[in-house]
PDB file of C-alpha atoms in Angstrom:
ATOM      1  CA  MET J   1      80.363 -10.559  12.728  1.00 55.00           C
ATOM      2  CA  LYS J   2      82.698 -10.264   9.739  1.00 51.00           C
ATOM      3  CA  GLN J   3      79.892 -11.268   7.394  1.00 61.00           C
ATOM      4  CA  LEU J   4      77.618  -8.656   8.938  1.00 54.00           C
ATOM      5  CA  LEU J   5      80.257  -5.936   8.568  1.00 53.00           C
ATOM      6  CA  LEU J   6      80.878  -6.978   4.955  1.00 56.00           C
ATOM      7  CA  ALA J   7      77.160  -6.848   4.215  1.00 54.00           C
ATOM      8  CA  ILE J   8      76.913  -3.364   5.746  1.00 55.00           C
ATOM      9  CA  LEU J   9      79.920  -2.202   3.740  1.00 53.00           C
ATOM     10  CA  LEU J  10      78.511  -3.536   0.459  1.00 55.00           C
ATOM     11  CA  HIS J  11      75.131  -1.972   1.226  1.00 52.00           C
ATOM     12  CA  THR J  12      76.803   1.379   1.874  1.00 56.00           C
ATOM     13  CA  LEU J  13      78.844   1.199  -1.341  1.00 47.00           C
ATOM     14  CA  VAL J  14      75.876   0.227  -3.516  1.00 48.00           C
ATOM     15  CA  TYR J  15      73.590   2.906  -2.173  1.00 51.00           C
ATOM     16  CA  GLY J  16      76.413   5.437  -2.239  1.00 50.00           C
ATOM     17  CA  LEU J  17      76.956   4.773  -5.941  1.00 44.00           C
ATOM     18  CA  GLU J  18      73.221   5.002  -6.605  1.00 52.00           C
ATOM     19  CA  ASP J  19      73.095   8.393  -4.875  1.00 49.00           C
ATOM     20  CA  GLN J  20      76.111   9.577  -6.854  1.00 54.00           C
ATOM     21  CA  ASN J  21      74.610   8.442 -10.166  1.00 68.00           C
ATOM     22  CA  ARG J  22      71.313  10.096  -9.271  1.00 70.00           C
ATOM     23  CA  ASP J  23      73.061  13.383  -8.467  1.00 70.00           C
ATOM     24  CA  GLU J  24      75.117  13.242 -11.676  1.00 78.00           C
ATOM     25  CA  GLN J  25      72.011  12.615 -13.768  1.00 87.00           C
ATOM     26  CA  LYS J  26      70.251  15.537 -12.071  1.00 88.00           C
ATOM     27  CA  ASP J  27      73.211  17.844 -12.751  1.00 87.00           C
ATOM     28  CA  PHE J  28      73.325  16.665 -16.368  1.00 88.00           C
ATOM     29  CA  THR J  29      69.627  17.388 -16.887  1.00 90.00           C
ATOM     30  CA  GLU J  30      69.999  20.843 -15.354  1.00 91.00           C
ATOM     31  CA  PHE J  31      73.044  21.528 -17.544  1.00 89.00           C
ATOM     32  CA  GLN J  32      71.110  20.653 -20.712  1.00 90.00           C
ATOM     33  CA  SER J  33      68.159  22.797 -19.658  1.00 91.00           C
ATOM     34  CA  THR J  34      70.365  25.794 -18.863  1.00 90.00           C
ATOM     35  CA  LEU J  35      72.193  25.539 -22.194  1.00 90.00           C
ATOM     36  CA  LYS J  36      68.910  25.752 -24.095  1.00 90.00           C
ATOM     37  CA  THR J  37      68.016  29.017 -22.355  1.00 91.00           C
ATOM     38  CA  LEU J  38      71.300  30.753 -23.212  1.00 88.00           C
ATOM     39  CA  PRO J  39      71.785  32.920 -26.310  1.00 89.00           C
ATOM     40  CA  LEU J  40      74.171  31.486 -28.904  1.00 82.00           C
ATOM     41  CA  THR J  41      76.843  34.017 -27.941  1.00 82.00           C
ATOM     42  CA  GLU J  42      77.014  32.573 -24.423  1.00 86.00           C
ATOM     43  CA  GLN J  43      76.660  28.888 -25.212  1.00 87.00           C
ATOM     44  CA  ALA J  44      80.310  28.382 -26.208  1.00 85.00           C
ATOM     45  CA  GLY J  45      81.557  29.546 -22.813  1.00 86.00           C
ATOM     46  CA  PHE J  46      79.022  27.332 -21.069  1.00 89.00           C
ATOM     47  CA  LEU J  47      80.147  24.314 -23.088  1.00 89.00           C
ATOM     48  CA  GLU J  48      83.749  25.110 -22.160  1.00 87.00           C
ATOM     49  CA  MET J  49      82.740  24.904 -18.494  1.00 88.00           C
ATOM     50  CA  GLY J  50      81.088  21.570 -19.214  1.00 89.00           C
ATOM     51  CA  ILE J  51      84.250  20.113 -20.730  1.00 88.00           C
ATOM     52  CA  ASN J  52      86.002  20.790 -17.431  1.00 85.00           C
ATOM     53  CA  SER J  53      83.182  19.186 -15.429  1.00 86.00           C
ATOM     54  CA  ASP J  54      83.793  16.085 -13.312  1.00 86.00           C
ATOM     55  CA  ASN J  55      80.435  14.793 -14.526  1.00 89.00           C
ATOM     56  CA  GLY J  56      81.120  12.301 -17.320  1.00 87.00           C
ATOM     57  CA  ASN J  57      77.693  12.786 -18.919  1.00 90.00           C
ATOM     58  CA  ILE J  58      78.189  16.555 -19.125  1.00 90.00           C
ATOM     59  CA  PHE J  59      81.711  16.142 -20.505  1.00 91.00           C
ATOM     60  CA  TYR J  60      80.638  13.822 -23.321  1.00 92.00           C
ATOM     61  CA  PHE J  61      77.543  15.890 -24.095  1.00 92.00           C
ATOM     62  CA  CYS J  62      79.706  19.002 -24.548  1.00 92.00           C
ATOM     63  CA  LEU J  63      82.070  17.191 -26.910  1.00 92.00           C
ATOM     64  CA  GLN J  64      79.116  16.066 -29.011  1.00 93.00           C
ATOM     65  CA  ALA J  65      77.536  19.524 -28.972  1.00 92.00           C
ATOM     66  CA  LEU J  66      80.746  21.158 -30.222  1.00 91.00           C
ATOM     67  CA  LEU J  67      81.073  18.525 -32.942  1.00 90.00           C
ATOM     68  CA  GLU J  68      77.501  19.013 -34.139  1.00 90.00           C
ATOM     69  CA  ARG J  69      78.065  22.748 -34.521  1.00 87.00           C
ATOM     70  CA  LYS J  70      80.679  22.096 -37.222  1.00 86.00           C
ATOM     71  CA  SER J  71      82.126  25.512 -36.433  1.00 86.00           C
ATOM     72  CA  VAL J  72      85.747  26.625 -36.711  1.00 88.00           C
ATOM     73  CA  GLY J  73      85.096  28.673 -33.580  1.00 86.00           C
ATOM     74  CA  SER J  74      84.692  25.449 -31.582  1.00 88.00           C
ATOM     75  CA  LEU J  75      88.200  24.218 -32.394  1.00 90.00           C
ATOM     76  CA  PRO J  76      90.007  26.386 -29.783  1.00 90.00           C
ATOM     77  CA  LEU J  77      87.757  24.984 -27.039  1.00 87.00           C
ATOM     78  CA  LEU J  78      88.774  21.447 -27.906  1.00 89.00           C
ATOM     79  CA  GLU J  79      92.411  22.470 -28.339  1.00 89.00           C
ATOM     80  CA  MET J  80      92.440  23.676 -24.735  1.00 86.00           C
ATOM     81  CA  ALA J  81      91.067  20.323 -23.617  1.00 84.00           C
ATOM     82  CA  LEU J  82      94.097  18.633 -25.187  1.00 87.00           C
ATOM     83  CA  GLU J  83      96.523  20.377 -22.849  1.00 83.00           C
ATOM     84  CA  PRO J  84      98.205  17.733 -20.619  1.00 75.00           C
ATOM     85  CA  HIS J  85      97.120  19.352 -17.350  1.00 76.00           C
ATOM     86  CA  MET J  86      93.481  19.836 -18.342  1.00 74.00           C
ATOM     87  CA  LEU J  87      91.997  16.333 -18.398  1.00 80.00           C
ATOM     88  CA  SER J  88      92.689  12.738 -17.488  1.00 86.00           C
ATOM     89  CA  GLU J  89      94.338  10.583 -20.158  1.00 88.00           C
ATOM     90  CA  ASP J  90      91.068   8.837 -21.088  1.00 90.00           C
ATOM     91  CA  ARG J  91      89.193  12.113 -21.452  1.00 89.00           C
ATOM     92  CA  ARG J  92      92.015  13.711 -23.396  1.00 90.00           C
ATOM     93  CA  ARG J  93      91.967  10.823 -25.871  1.00 92.00           C
ATOM     94  CA  LEU J  94      88.224  11.233 -26.318  1.00 92.00           C
ATOM     95  CA  ALA J  95      88.621  14.994 -26.767  1.00 92.00           C
ATOM     96  CA  TYR J  96      91.326  14.377 -29.389  1.00 93.00           C
ATOM     97  CA  ILE J  97      89.007  12.122 -31.404  1.00 94.00           C
ATOM     98  CA  HIS J  98      86.299  14.792 -31.395  1.00 93.00           C
ATOM     99  CA  TYR J  99      88.849  17.487 -32.220  1.00 94.00           C
ATOM    100  CA  MET J 100      90.082  15.613 -35.296  1.00 94.00           C
ATOM    101  CA  ARG J 101      86.541  14.901 -36.465  1.00 94.00           C
ATOM    102  CA  LEU J 102      85.632  18.561 -36.026  1.00 94.00           C
ATOM    103  CA  ARG J 103      88.665  19.665 -38.047  1.00 94.00           C
ATOM    104  CA  TYR J 104      87.430  17.434 -40.847  1.00 93.00           C
ATOM    105  CA  LEU J 105      83.861  18.738 -40.666  1.00 92.00           C
ATOM    106  CA  THR J 106      84.988  22.365 -40.907  1.00 92.00           C
ATOM    107  CA  LEU J 107      86.474  21.679 -44.354  1.00 90.00           C
ATOM    108  CA  SER J 108      83.957  22.532 -47.057  1.00 86.00           C
ATOM    109  CA  ASP J 109      85.617  21.233 -50.230  1.00 86.00           C
ATOM    110  CA  PRO J 110      85.108  17.457 -50.788  1.00 82.00           C
ATOM    111  CA  LYS J 111      88.558  16.999 -52.327  1.00 83.00           C
ATOM    112  CA  GLU J 112      90.161  18.868 -49.448  1.00 88.00           C
ATOM    113  CA  ARG J 113      88.332  16.579 -47.037  1.00 88.00           C
ATOM    114  CA  SER J 114      89.543  13.543 -48.943  1.00 86.00           C
ATOM    115  CA  VAL J 115      93.176  14.674 -48.827  1.00 86.00           C
ATOM    116  CA  TRP J 116      92.856  15.437 -45.113  1.00 90.00           C
ATOM    117  CA  LEU J 117      91.531  11.941 -44.396  1.00 90.00           C
ATOM    118  CA  LEU J 118      94.370  10.338 -46.347  1.00 88.00           C
ATOM    119  CA  ARG J 119      96.906  12.342 -44.367  1.00 89.00           C
ATOM    120  CA  LEU J 120      95.267  11.261 -41.132  1.00 90.00           C
ATOM    121  CA  LEU J 121      95.261   7.609 -42.159  1.00 88.00           C
ATOM    122  CA  ALA J 122      98.890   7.852 -43.277  1.00 87.00           C
ATOM    123  CA  SER J 123     100.004   9.215 -39.903  1.00 88.00           C
ATOM    124  CA  LYS J 124     101.661   6.882 -37.406  1.00 83.00           C
ATOM    125  CA  GLY J 125      99.562   8.063 -34.492  1.00 85.00           C
ATOM    126  CA  VAL J 126      96.233   6.976 -35.971  1.00 88.00           C
ATOM    127  CA  HIS J 127      96.951   3.356 -34.937  1.00 87.00           C
ATOM    128  CA  ASP J 128      96.690   4.453 -31.310  1.00 91.00           C
ATOM    129  CA  TYR J 129      93.093   5.547 -31.897  1.00 93.00           C
ATOM    130  CA  PRO J 130      91.062   2.608 -33.289  1.00 91.00           C
ATOM    131  CA  VAL J 131      87.803   4.583 -33.123  1.00 92.00           C
ATOM    132  CA  LEU J 132      89.320   7.433 -35.130  1.00 92.00           C
ATOM    133  CA  MET J 133      90.838   4.998 -37.622  1.00 90.00           C
ATOM    134  CA  ASP J 134      87.509   3.228 -38.078  1.00 90.00           C
ATOM    135  CA  TRP J 135      85.682   6.536 -38.569  1.00 92.00           C
ATOM    136  CA  ALA J 136      88.232   7.875 -41.089  1.00 90.00           C
ATOM    137  CA  ILE J 137      88.003   4.744 -43.244  1.00 89.00           C
ATOM    138  CA  ASP J 138      84.209   5.006 -43.250  1.00 88.00           C
ATOM    139  CA  GLU J 139      84.297   8.684 -44.167  1.00 88.00           C
ATOM    140  CA  TYR J 140      86.776   8.154 -46.970  1.00 87.00           C
ATOM    141  CA  GLY J 141      84.723   5.325 -48.413  1.00 82.00           C
ATOM    142  CA  ASP J 142      81.574   7.445 -48.218  1.00 77.00           C
ATOM    143  CA  SER J 143      83.203  10.455 -49.864  1.00 71.00           C
ATOM    144  CA  GLY J 144      82.344   9.310 -53.375  1.00 57.00           C
ATOM    145  CA  LEU J 145      85.863  10.132 -54.554  1.00 63.00           C
ATOM    146  CA  ALA J 146      88.300   7.792 -56.253  1.00 57.00           C
ATOM    147  CA  GLY J 147      91.580   7.165 -54.495  1.00 60.00           C
ATOM    148  CA  ASP J 148      94.695   5.048 -54.127  1.00 63.00           C
ATOM    149  CA  VAL J 149      93.849   1.857 -52.227  1.00 68.00           C
ATOM    150  CA  SER J 150      97.497   1.083 -51.456  1.00 76.00           C
ATOM    151  CA  ILE J 151      97.438   3.401 -48.448  1.00 77.00           C
ATOM    152  CA  PHE J 152      94.937   1.066 -46.794  1.00 82.00           C
ATOM    153  CA  GLU J 153      97.184  -1.998 -47.010  1.00 83.00           C
ATOM    154  CA  ARG J 154      98.749  -1.046 -43.691  1.00 84.00           C
ATOM    155  CA  PHE J 155      95.397  -1.677 -41.995  1.00 86.00           C
ATOM    156  CA  GLU J 156      94.981  -5.242 -43.265  1.00 86.00           C
ATOM    157  CA  LYS J 157      96.676  -6.587 -40.130  1.00 87.00           C
ATOM    158  CA  TYR J 158      93.574  -5.584 -38.161  1.00 87.00           C
ATOM    159  CA  GLU J 159      91.133  -8.446 -38.565  1.00 88.00           C
ATOM    160  CA  TRP J 160      88.243  -6.376 -37.255  1.00 87.00           C
ATOM    161  CA  LEU J 161      88.663  -4.045 -40.247  1.00 88.00           C
ATOM    162  CA  SER J 162      88.564  -6.779 -42.913  1.00 89.00           C
ATOM    163  CA  VAL J 163      84.899  -6.341 -43.880  1.00 88.00           C
ATOM    164  CA  LYS J 164      85.168  -2.561 -43.803  1.00 88.00           C
ATOM    165  CA  LEU J 165      88.271  -2.594 -46.019  1.00 89.00           C
ATOM    166  CA  ALA J 166      86.601  -4.944 -48.508  1.00 90.00           C
ATOM    167  CA  LEU J 167      83.668  -2.544 -48.799  1.00 90.00           C
ATOM    168  CA  LEU J 168      86.056   0.379 -49.137  1.00 89.00           C
ATOM    169  CA  ARG J 169      87.879  -1.278 -52.034  1.00 88.00           C
ATOM    170  CA  GLU J 170      84.576  -1.921 -53.773  1.00 91.00           C
ATOM    171  CA  LYS J 171      83.486   1.686 -53.291  1.00 90.00           C
ATOM    172  CA  LEU J 172      86.773   3.007 -54.666  1.00 87.00           C
ATOM    173  CA  SER J 173      86.523   0.570 -57.567  1.00 88.00           C
ATOM    174  CA  LEU J 174      83.041   1.864 -58.402  1.00 92.00           C
ATOM    175  CA  ASN J 175      84.303   5.434 -58.124  1.00 88.00           C
ATOM    176  CA  ALA J 176      87.030   4.664 -60.660  1.00 86.00           C
ATOM    177  CA  ARG J 177      84.726   2.817 -63.091  1.00 92.00           C
ATOM    178  CA  TYR J 178      81.944   5.394 -62.967  1.00 92.00           C
ATOM    179  CA  PRO J 179      83.501   8.863 -62.689  1.00 88.00           C
ATOM    180  CA  HIS J 180      80.196  10.652 -63.358  1.00 93.00           C
ATOM    181  CA  PRO J 181      78.403  11.062 -59.997  1.00 92.00           C
ATOM    182  CA  ASP J 182      74.962  10.203 -61.386  1.00 96.00           C
ATOM    183  CA  GLU J 183      76.183   6.955 -62.904  1.00 97.00           C
ATOM    184  CA  LEU J 184      78.006   6.093 -59.683  1.00 95.00           C
ATOM    185  CA  VAL J 185      74.773   6.517 -57.711  1.00 96.00           C
ATOM    186  CA  ILE J 186      72.800   4.336 -60.129  1.00 97.00           C
ATOM    187  CA  GLN J 187      75.366   1.536 -60.198  1.00 97.00           C
ATOM    188  CA  ALA J 188      75.818   1.575 -56.423  1.00 96.00           C
ATOM    189  CA  ILE J 189      72.074   1.333 -55.740  1.00 96.00           C
ATOM    190  CA  GLN J 190      71.886  -1.759 -57.981  1.00 95.00           C
ATOM    191  CA  HIS J 191      74.879  -3.465 -56.358  1.00 95.00           C
ATOM    192  CA  LYS J 192      74.619  -7.006 -54.970  1.00 93.00           C
ATOM    193  CA  GLU J 193      75.941  -5.937 -51.552  1.00 93.00           C
ATOM    194  CA  LEU J 194      73.419  -4.320 -49.207  1.00 92.00           C
ATOM    195  CA  ALA J 195      76.025  -1.982 -47.694  1.00 92.00           C
ATOM    196  CA  ILE J 196      76.899  -0.657 -51.159  1.00 94.00           C
ATOM    197  CA  ARG J 197      73.223  -0.231 -52.068  1.00 94.00           C
ATOM    198  CA  LEU J 198      72.605   1.804 -48.924  1.00 94.00           C
ATOM    199  CA  TRP J 199      75.724   3.851 -49.694  1.00 94.00           C
ATOM    200  CA  GLY J 200      74.321   4.552 -53.156  1.00 95.00           C
ATOM    201  CA  LEU J 201      71.040   5.760 -51.661  1.00 96.00           C
ATOM    202  CA  ALA J 202      72.967   8.063 -49.322  1.00 94.00           C
ATOM    203  CA  LEU J 203      74.985   9.425 -52.257  1.00 94.00           C
ATOM    204  CA  SER J 204      71.785  10.157 -54.186  1.00 97.00           C
ATOM    205  CA  LEU J 205      70.887  12.803 -51.604  1.00 96.00           C
ATOM    206  CA  ARG J 206      73.921  14.800 -52.728  1.00 93.00           C
ATOM    207  CA  ARG J 207      72.773  14.920 -56.343  1.00 95.00           C
ATOM    208  CA  ASP J 208      70.569  17.735 -57.643  1.00 96.00           C
ATOM    209  CA  SER J 209      69.867  15.640 -60.709  1.00 96.00           C
ATOM    210  CA  GLU J 210      66.809  14.733 -62.748  1.00 96.00           C
ATOM    211  CA  ILE J 211      68.565  11.543 -63.847  1.00 97.00           C
ATOM    212  CA  VAL J 212      68.956  10.430 -60.239  1.00 98.00           C
ATOM    213  CA  ALA J 213      65.375  11.430 -59.409  1.00 97.00           C
ATOM    214  CA  GLN J 214      64.003   9.400 -62.331  1.00 97.00           C
ATOM    215  CA  PHE J 215      66.088   6.410 -61.345  1.00 97.00           C
ATOM    216  CA  LEU J 216      64.872   6.578 -57.732  1.00 96.00           C
ATOM    217  CA  TRP J 217      61.298   6.534 -58.982  1.00 95.00           C
ATOM    218  CA  ARG J 218      61.962   3.588 -61.289  1.00 94.00           C
ATOM    219  CA  TRP J 219      63.800   1.672 -58.572  1.00 94.00           C
ATOM    220  CA  TYR J 220      61.023   2.379 -56.088  1.00 92.00           C
ATOM    221  CA  GLU J 221      58.261   1.254 -58.471  1.00 88.00           C
ATOM    222  CA  GLN J 222      60.117  -1.930 -59.428  1.00 87.00           C
ATOM    223  CA  HIS J 223      61.246  -2.811 -55.920  1.00 78.00           C
ATOM    224  CA  ASN J 224      59.892  -6.178 -54.779  1.00 63.00           C
ATOM    225  CA  LEU J 225      61.165  -6.160 -51.197  1.00 60.00           C
ATOM    226  CA  VAL J 226      63.883  -8.645 -52.151  1.00 62.00           C
ATOM    227  CA  GLY J 227      66.232  -6.716 -49.882  1.00 63.00           C
ATOM    228  CA  GLY J 228      63.784  -6.838 -47.008  1.00 76.00           C
ATOM    229  CA  ARG J 229      61.341  -4.424 -45.448  1.00 84.00           C
ATOM    230  CA  ARG J 230      64.035  -2.279 -43.800  1.00 88.00           C
ATOM    231  CA  GLU J 231      65.836  -1.593 -47.076  1.00 90.00           C
ATOM    232  CA  PHE J 232      62.535  -0.689 -48.736  1.00 89.00           C
ATOM    233  CA  GLU J 233      61.772   1.775 -45.936  1.00 91.00           C
ATOM    234  CA  ILE J 234      65.180   3.397 -46.458  1.00 93.00           C
ATOM    235  CA  LEU J 235      64.414   3.635 -50.185  1.00 94.00           C
ATOM    236  CA  GLU J 236      61.086   5.312 -49.371  1.00 93.00           C
ATOM    237  CA  ASP J 237      62.798   7.772 -47.040  1.00 94.00           C
ATOM    238  CA  THR J 238      65.435   8.537 -49.677  1.00 96.00           C
ATOM    239  CA  LEU J 239      62.841   9.206 -52.373  1.00 95.00           C
ATOM    240  CA  LEU J 240      60.899  11.505 -50.038  1.00 95.00           C
ATOM    241  CA  GLN J 241      64.022  13.357 -48.946  1.00 95.00           C
ATOM    242  CA  HIS J 242      65.257  13.786 -52.513  1.00 97.00           C
ATOM    243  CA  TYR J 243      61.862  15.193 -53.483  1.00 96.00           C
ATOM    244  CA  LYS J 244      61.939  17.650 -50.573  1.00 95.00           C
ATOM    245  CA  LEU J 245      65.419  18.800 -51.585  1.00 96.00           C
ATOM    246  CA  TRP J 246      64.741  19.134 -55.317  1.00 96.00           C
ATOM    247  CA  PRO J 247      60.998  18.875 -56.086  1.00 95.00           C
ATOM    248  CA  LYS J 248      61.408  20.231 -59.629  1.00 95.00           C
ATOM    249  CA  ARG J 249      63.506  17.201 -60.548  1.00 96.00           C
ATOM    250  CA  HIS J 250      60.612  14.834 -59.831  1.00 96.00           C
ATOM    251  CA  PRO J 251      57.580  14.000 -61.990  1.00 93.00           C
ATOM    252  CA  ARG J 252      55.263  14.191 -58.981  1.00 92.00           C
ATOM    253  CA  LYS J 253      55.178  14.167 -55.209  1.00 91.00           C
ATOM    254  CA  PRO J 254      55.711  10.678 -53.741  1.00 89.00           C
ATOM    255  CA  ASP J 255      52.489   9.286 -52.280  1.00 82.00           C
ATOM    256  CA  ILE J 256      54.199   7.775 -49.267  1.00 76.00           C
ATOM    257  CA  GLN J 257      52.599   8.018 -45.854  1.00 71.00           C
ATOM    258  CA  LYS J 258      55.124   7.918 -43.023  1.00 63.00           C
ATOM    259  CA  GLN J 259      54.088   7.294 -39.425  1.00 55.00           C
TER     260      GLN J 259
END
């Protein structure tokens, strides 16, 4: 009898959870559809409602949507979510991470962004947010700006950051050795480390430069797939994107057919 009752209880719990997940997914889909139909002036208020939703999918979607807008006007919505009585501790931590990332994205000047990241990484509280710490180190390394590596010594105790910190030091070293952005791009793309080469390709898309365009062409024509098919595809995408951004910098349109 006990086994039968236990089986019935488990069956009820499993199917109850399935029904709950199905309902939450339905509500999430309806929320997304409704948002798309609203004018921009009304979307912010709708996203604010979503942040207060019990539906985890809706909550996370709203955080992402506010982050992708990169708008100063979205900051107050996330600030409200940080109030102690508004959300659970887990959700408030997630909202804080998105809030800090949004503050960074609303800064337009690269040097101002760099200083902001250093201040964040120098703060005591950042150690309580591994995801935020990881993101900030990535962003600072990708900024293309030289900086003082001593501030990152405090993170060496985290073994999971060892590879990331090694790449960061190499990026900052390249920044210091090649202060001209075009030369930095060229040297990074030719680096022995794949992660640095991909970083160099990403940096090239910030350069409205004939020198960079010519180098991309030369690198593309000489490339022998030594880095593998995936790296070559990224190189193709970079050349195409650079041409679309600044066609006058290129000798011709790339004859690359993308599926």
